[in-house]
Coordinates of C-alpha atoms and ligand atoms in Angstrom, one line a residue:
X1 CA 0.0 0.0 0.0
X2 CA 2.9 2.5 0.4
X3 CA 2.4 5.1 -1.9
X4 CA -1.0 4.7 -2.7
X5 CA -1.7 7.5 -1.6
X6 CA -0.1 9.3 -4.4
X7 CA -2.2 7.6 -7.4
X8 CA -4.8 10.1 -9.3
X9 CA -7.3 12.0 -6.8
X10 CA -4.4 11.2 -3.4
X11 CA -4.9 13.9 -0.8
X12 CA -2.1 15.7 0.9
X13 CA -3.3 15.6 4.4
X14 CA -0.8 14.1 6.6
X15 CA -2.1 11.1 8.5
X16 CA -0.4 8.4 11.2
X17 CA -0.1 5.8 8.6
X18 CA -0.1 4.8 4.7
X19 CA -3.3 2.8 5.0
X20 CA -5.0 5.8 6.8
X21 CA -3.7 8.3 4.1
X22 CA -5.0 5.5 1.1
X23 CA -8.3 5.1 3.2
X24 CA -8.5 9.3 3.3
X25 CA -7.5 9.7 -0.7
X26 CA -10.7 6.7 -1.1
X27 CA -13.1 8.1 0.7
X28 CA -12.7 11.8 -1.1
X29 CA -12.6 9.9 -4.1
X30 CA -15.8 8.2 -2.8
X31 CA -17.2 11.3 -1.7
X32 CA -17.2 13.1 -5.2
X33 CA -19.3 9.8 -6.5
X34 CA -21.4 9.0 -4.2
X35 CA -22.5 5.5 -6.1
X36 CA -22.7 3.3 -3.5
X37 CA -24.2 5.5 -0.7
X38 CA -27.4 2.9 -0.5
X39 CA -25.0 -0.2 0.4
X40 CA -24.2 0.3 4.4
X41 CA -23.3 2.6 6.8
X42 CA -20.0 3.6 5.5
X43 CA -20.7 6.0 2.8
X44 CA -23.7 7.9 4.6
X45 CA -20.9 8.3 7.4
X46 CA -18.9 9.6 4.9
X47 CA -20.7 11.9 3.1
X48 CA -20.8 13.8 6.7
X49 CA -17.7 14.8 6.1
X50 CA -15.5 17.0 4.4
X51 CA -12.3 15.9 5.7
X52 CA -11.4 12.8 7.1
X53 CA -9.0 12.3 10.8
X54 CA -7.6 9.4 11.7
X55 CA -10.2 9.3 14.4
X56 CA -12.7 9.5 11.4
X57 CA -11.2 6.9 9.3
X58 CA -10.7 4.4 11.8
X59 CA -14.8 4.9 12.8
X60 CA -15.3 4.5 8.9
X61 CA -13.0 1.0 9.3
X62 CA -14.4 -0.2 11.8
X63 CA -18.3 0.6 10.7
X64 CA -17.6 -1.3 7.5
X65 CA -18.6 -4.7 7.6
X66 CA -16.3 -6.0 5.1
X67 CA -19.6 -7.6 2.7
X68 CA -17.5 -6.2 -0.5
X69 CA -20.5 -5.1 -2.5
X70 CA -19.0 -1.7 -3.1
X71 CA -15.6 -3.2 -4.9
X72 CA -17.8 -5.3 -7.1
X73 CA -20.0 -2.3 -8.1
X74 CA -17.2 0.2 -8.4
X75 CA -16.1 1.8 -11.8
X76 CA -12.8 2.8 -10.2
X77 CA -11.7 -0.3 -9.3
X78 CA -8.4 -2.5 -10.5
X79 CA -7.0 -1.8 -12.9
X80 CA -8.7 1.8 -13.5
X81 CA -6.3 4.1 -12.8
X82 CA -7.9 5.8 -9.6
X83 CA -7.2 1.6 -7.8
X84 CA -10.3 1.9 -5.5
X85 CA -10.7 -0.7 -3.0
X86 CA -12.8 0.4 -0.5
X87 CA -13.5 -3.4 1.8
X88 CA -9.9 -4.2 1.5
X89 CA -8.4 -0.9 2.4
X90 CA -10.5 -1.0 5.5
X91 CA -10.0 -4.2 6.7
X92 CA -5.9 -3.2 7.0
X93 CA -7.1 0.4 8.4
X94 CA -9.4 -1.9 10.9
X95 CA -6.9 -4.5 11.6
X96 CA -4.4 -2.2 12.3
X97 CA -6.8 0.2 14.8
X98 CA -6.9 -3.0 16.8
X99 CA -3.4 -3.0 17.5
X100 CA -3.5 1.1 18.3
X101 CA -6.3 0.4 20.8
X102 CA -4.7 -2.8 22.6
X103 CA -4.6 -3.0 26.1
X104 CA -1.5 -3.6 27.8
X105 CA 0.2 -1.9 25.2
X106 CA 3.4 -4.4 25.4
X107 CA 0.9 -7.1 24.1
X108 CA -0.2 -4.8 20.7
X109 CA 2.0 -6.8 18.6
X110 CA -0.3 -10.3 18.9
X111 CA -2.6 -8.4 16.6
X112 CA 0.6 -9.2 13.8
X113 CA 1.1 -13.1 15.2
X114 CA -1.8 -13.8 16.1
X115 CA -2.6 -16.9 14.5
X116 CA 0.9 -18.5 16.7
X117 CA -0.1 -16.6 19.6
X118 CA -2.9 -18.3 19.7
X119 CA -1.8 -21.8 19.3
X120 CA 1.2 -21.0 21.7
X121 CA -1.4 -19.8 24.3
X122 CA -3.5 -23.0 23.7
X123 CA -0.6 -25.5 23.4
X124 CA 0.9 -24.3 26.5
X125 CA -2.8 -24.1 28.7
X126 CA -3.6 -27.5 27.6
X127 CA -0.5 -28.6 28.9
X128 CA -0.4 -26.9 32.0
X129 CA -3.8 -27.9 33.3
X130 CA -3.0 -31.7 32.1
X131 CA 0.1 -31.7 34.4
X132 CA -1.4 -29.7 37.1
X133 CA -4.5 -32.7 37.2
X134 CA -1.5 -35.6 37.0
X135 CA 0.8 -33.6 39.7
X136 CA -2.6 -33.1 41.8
X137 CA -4.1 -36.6 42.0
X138 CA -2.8 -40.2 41.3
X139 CA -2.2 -39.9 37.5
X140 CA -4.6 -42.7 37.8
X141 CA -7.3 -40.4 38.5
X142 CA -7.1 -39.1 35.4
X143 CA -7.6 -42.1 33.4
X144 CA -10.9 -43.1 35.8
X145 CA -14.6 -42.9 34.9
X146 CA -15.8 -40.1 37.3
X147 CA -20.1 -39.8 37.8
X148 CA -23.0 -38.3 39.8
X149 CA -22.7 -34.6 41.1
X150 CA -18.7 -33.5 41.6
X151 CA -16.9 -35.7 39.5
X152 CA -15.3 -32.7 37.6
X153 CA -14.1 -31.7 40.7
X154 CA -12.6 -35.4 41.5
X155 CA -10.3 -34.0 39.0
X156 CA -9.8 -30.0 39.9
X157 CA -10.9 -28.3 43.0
X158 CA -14.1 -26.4 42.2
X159 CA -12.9 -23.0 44.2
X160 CA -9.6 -23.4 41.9
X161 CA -11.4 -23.9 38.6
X162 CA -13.2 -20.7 39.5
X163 CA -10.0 -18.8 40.4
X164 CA -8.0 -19.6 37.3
X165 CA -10.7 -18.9 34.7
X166 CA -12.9 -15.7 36.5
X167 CA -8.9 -14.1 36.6
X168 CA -8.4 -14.7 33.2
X169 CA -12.1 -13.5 32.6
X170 CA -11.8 -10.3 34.0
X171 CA -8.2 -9.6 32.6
X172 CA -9.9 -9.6 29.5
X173 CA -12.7 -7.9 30.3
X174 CA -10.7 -5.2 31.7
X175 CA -8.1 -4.9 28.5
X176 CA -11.4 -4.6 25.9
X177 CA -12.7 -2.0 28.2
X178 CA -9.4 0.0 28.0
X179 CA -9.4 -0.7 24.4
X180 CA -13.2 0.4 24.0
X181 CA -12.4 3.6 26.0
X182 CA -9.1 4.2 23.7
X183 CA -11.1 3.5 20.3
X184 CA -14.0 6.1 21.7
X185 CA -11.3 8.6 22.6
X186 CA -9.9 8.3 18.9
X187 CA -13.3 8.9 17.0
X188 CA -13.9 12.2 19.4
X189 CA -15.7 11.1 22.3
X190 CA -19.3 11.8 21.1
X191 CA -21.8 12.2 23.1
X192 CA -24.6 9.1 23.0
X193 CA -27.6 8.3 25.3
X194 CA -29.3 4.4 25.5
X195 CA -31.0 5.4 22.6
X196 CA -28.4 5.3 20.2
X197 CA -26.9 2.3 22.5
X198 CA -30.3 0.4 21.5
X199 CA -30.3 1.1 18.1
X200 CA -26.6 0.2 17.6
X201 CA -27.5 -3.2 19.4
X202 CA -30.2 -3.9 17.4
X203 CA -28.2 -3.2 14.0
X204 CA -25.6 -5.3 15.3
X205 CA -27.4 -8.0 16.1
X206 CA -28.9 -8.3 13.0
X207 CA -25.7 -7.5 11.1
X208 CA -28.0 -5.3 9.4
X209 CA -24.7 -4.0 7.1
X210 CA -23.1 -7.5 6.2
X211 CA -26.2 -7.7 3.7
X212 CA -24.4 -5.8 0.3
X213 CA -27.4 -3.7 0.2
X214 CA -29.7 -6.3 0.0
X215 CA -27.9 -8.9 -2.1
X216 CA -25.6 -10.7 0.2
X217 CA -21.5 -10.7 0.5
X218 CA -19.8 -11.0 -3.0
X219 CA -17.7 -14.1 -3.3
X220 CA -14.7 -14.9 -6.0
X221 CA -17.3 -16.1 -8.2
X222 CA -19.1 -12.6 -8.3
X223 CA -22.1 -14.2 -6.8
X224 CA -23.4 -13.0 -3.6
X225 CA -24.6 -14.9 -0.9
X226 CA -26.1 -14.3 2.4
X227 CA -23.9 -17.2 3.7
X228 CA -21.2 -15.0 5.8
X229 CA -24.2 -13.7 8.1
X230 CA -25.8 -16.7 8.3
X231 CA -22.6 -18.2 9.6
X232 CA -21.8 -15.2 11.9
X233 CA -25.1 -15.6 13.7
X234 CA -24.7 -18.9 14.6
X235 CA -21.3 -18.1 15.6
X236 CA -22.5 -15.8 17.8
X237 CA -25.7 -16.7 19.2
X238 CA -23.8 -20.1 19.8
X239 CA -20.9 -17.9 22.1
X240 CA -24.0 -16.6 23.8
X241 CA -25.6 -19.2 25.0
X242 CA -22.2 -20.9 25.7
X243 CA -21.9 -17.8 28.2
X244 CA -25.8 -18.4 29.1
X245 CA -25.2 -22.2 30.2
X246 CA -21.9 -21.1 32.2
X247 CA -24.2 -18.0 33.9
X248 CA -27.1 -20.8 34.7
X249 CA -24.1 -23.2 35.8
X250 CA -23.2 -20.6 38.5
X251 CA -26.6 -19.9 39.9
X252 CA -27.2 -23.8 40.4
X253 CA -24.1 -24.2 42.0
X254 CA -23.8 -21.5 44.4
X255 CA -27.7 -20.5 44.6
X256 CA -29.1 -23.6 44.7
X257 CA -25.8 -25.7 45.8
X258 CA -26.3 -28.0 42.7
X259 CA -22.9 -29.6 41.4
X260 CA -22.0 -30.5 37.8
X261 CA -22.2 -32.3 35.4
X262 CA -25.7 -31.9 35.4
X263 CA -28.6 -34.1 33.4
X264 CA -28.8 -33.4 29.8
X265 CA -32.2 -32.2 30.2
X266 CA -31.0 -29.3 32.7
X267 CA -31.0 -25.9 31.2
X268 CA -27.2 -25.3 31.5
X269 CA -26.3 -28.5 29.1
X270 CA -29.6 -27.5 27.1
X271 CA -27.9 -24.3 26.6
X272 CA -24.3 -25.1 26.4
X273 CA -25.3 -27.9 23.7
X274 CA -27.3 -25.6 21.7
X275 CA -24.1 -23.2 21.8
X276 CA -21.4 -25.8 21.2
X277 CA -23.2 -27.0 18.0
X278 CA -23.7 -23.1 17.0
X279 CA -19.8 -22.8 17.7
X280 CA -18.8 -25.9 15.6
X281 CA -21.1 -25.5 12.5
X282 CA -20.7 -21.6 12.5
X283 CA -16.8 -21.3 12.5
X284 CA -17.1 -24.4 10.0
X285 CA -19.1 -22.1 7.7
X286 CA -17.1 -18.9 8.0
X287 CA -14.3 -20.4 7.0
X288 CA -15.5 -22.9 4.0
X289 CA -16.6 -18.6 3.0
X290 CA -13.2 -17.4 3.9
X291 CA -12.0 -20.3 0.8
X292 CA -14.5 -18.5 -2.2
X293 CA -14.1 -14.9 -0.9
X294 CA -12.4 -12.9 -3.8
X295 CA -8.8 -12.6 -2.8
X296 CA -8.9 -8.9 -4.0
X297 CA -10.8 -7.9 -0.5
X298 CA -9.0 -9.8 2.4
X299 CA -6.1 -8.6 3.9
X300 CA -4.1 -11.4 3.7
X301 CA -1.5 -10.2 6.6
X302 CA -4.3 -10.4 9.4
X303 CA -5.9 -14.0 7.9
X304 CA -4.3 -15.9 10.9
X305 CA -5.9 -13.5 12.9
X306 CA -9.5 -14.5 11.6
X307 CA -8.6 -18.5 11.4
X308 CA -7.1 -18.5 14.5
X309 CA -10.3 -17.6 16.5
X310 CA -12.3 -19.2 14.8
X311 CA -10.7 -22.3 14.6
X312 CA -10.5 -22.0 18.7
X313 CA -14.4 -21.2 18.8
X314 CA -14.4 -24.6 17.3
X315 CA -12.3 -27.1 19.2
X316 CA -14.2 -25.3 22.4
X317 CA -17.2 -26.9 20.9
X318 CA -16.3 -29.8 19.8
X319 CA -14.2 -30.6 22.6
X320 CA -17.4 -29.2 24.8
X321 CA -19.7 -31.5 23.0
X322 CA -17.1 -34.5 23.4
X323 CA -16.9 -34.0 26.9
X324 CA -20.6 -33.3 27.3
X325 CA -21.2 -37.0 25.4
X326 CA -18.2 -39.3 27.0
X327 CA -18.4 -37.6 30.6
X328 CA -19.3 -40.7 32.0
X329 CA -16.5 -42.9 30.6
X330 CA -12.4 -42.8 31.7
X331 CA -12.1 -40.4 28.6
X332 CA -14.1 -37.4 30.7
X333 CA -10.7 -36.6 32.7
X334 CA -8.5 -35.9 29.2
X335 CA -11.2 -34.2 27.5
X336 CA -11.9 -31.8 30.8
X337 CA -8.3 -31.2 30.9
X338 CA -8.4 -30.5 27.0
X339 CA -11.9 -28.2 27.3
X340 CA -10.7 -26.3 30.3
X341 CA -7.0 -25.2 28.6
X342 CA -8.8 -24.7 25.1
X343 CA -11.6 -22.4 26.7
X344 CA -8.9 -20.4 29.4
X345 CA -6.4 -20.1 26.1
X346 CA -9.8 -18.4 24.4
X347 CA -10.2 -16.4 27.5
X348 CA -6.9 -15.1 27.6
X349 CA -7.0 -14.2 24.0
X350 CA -10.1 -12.8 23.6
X351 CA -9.0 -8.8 23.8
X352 CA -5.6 -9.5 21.4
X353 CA -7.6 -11.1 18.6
X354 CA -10.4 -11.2 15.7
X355 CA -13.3 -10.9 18.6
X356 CA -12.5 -7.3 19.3
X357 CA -14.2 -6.6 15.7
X358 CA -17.7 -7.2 17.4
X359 CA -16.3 -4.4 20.2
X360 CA -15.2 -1.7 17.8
X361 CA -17.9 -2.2 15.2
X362 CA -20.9 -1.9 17.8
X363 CA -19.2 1.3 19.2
X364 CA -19.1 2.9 15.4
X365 CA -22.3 2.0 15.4
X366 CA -23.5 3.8 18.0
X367 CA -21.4 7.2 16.4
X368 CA -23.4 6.3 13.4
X369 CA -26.6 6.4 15.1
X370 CA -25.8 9.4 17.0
X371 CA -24.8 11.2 14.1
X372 CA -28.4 10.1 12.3
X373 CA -30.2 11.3 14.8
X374 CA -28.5 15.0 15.0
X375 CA -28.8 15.1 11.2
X376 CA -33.0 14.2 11.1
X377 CA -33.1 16.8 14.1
X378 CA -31.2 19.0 12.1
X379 CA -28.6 19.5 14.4
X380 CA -25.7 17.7 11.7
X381 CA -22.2 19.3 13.4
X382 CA -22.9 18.5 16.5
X383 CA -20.9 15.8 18.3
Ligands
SF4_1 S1 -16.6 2.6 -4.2 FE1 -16.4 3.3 -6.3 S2 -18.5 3.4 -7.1 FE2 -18.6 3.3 -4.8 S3 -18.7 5.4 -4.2 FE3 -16.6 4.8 -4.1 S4 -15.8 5.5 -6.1 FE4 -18.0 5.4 -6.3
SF4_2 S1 -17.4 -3.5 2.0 FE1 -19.6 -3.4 2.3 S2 -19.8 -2.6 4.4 FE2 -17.7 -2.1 3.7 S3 -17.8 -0.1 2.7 FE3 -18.1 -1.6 1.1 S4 -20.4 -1.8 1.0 FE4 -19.9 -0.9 2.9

């Protein structure tokens, strides 16, 4: 991308990086034709503007939702001269505004590995809960069938299970909330009430701008599909009521004083085995996508960034729904050991990789529906 920014219609405003000065010369190239202001959010956003900060372009990155449908219908793009390419410009600008916002700020450069960072983390939890289970009990223990109410905890103390992993929780819920506040900073701290907050949650759970306008995300073989949102939703609806079933879990077992494993008609395997099969056969779907997505939108430099979470979305639910099926056989002590290290390696990963997107893209989405609303109130310039 370096010097991009110098092909026909470049600006000369100085910005932090080449991406941001390429995603500035686009969207003033973008701006003057106006084509594709029916597709999503991004070019009604844009057309707000006169001039675009780096606070403004990385909103812009972050509200795009990568569908593509603006590339396929743009007269500009490869191999005219003027080289637009709006989805894949914004993907770098967004992948890179993750790595500006991280949280410790020693840790920004996973964003760059974060595909081995991930199976590091994961190689290395796996192994340290395995040996911590073997140095703990008999190694025999391990390798025993385990029933009734407690026999997880035959295996791990209860009190340290919830130790480890509500640490490694709220480390990460602390380093998205630094990260949220930083990104917010960056786009000019606007103003927004629960209003906005409700109509951003409502657009982002439908993924109401991964649609092309209408006709789905465009694919190598220039035929949309509605596949990628399909996919998403059962991705994350299935993380939800993952989170649901561990929520549930926790009432039974300090409110009602109700030990795991508990009968698969209970709500929290109901739940967790409605989520594990959203986690397997969503992940499965993004990425058989990822494989027919035209190369000419994907920024190949962050791809380990997308397959790596998804593909540990994945073996949680499959190794979720293998423990949740042999729990009662001498398997369940190996495939806890393997759920546990695969779901606190997620934990731990969860602010340095691809699921920060859902972060970012929900706050843009609340500037966008601020700035809607000022503009029907007729108060546009107001932040
Ligand atoms: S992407 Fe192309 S067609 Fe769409 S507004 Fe920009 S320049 Fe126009
Ligand atoms: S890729 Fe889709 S969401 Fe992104 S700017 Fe283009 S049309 Fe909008």
């Amino acid at each position: 991308m370096q010097g991009s920014s110098e092909r026909a219609g470049a600006t000369l405003t100085t910005h932090a990086t080449p991406i941001l000065a390429e995603a500035d010369r686009l969207m003033t190239v973008c701006n003057s034709c106006r084509y594709c202001e029916g597709l999503c959010a991004v070019f009604p956003a844009m057309e707000m503007r006169r001039s675009f900060s780096d606070g403004d372009l990385n909103y812009l990155a972050n509200l795009c939702h990568g569908c593509g449908a603006c590339y396929a219908d743009c007269q500009f793009s490869p191999p005219h001269e003027f080289h637009v390419n709006v989805p894949r410009t914004m993907a770098i600008a967004r992948g890179e505004s993750y790595a500006r916002y991280a949280w410790p700020r020693a840790l920004a450069g996973l964003f760059e590995r974060n595909g081995l960072a991930i199976s590091l983390a994961c190689a290395a939890a796996v192994t340290v809960f395995v040996a911590g289970f073997v140095a703990w009990h008999d190694p025999a223990v391990l390798f025993a069938s385990h029933e009734g109410p407690g026999a997880f905890y035959r295996l791990m103390p209860h009190n340290w299970m919830v130790g480890i992993f509500g640490a490694a929780f709220l480390y990460a819920v602390l380093a998205m909330a630094m990260g949220a506040r930083a990104f917010w900073v960056d786009i000019g701290r606007p103003q927004a009430g629960l209003r906005e907050v409700g109509q951003a949650a409502h657009d982002a759970a439908r993924l109401r701008y991964l649609d092309g306008g209408g006709v789905g995300c465009m694919n190598e073989d220039e035929k949309p599909t509605d596949s990628r949102r399909v996919y998403h939703h059962l991705t994350f609806y299935g993380f939800l009521l993952c989170f649901a079933s561990t929520s549930v879990a926790t009432v039974y077992h300090y409110m009602m004083g109700m030990e795991a494993p508990y009968p698969w008609y209970d709500l929290p395997v109901l739940l967790g085995t409605a989520g594990g099969l959203g986690i397997v056969a969503g992940p499965i779907g993004l990425l058989a996508a990822k494989k027919r997505r035209d190369p000419a939108l994907v920024d190949r430099e962050r791809l380990g960034m997308d397959v790596g979470f998804l593909v540990m979305l994945l073996l949680t639910g499959l190794t979720g729904l293998a423990l949740l099926v042999l729990r009662a056989t001498p398997a369940m002590g190996l495939l806890l050991a393997l759920h546990l290290g695969v779901v606190f390696a997620l934990f731990l990963t969860l602010p340095h990789g691809k699921f920060v997107h859902g972060l970012y893209r929900t706050l843009a989405l609340v500037r966008y529906a601020r700035e809607r609303r000022l503009i029907a109130e007729g108060k546009a310039g107001e932040t």
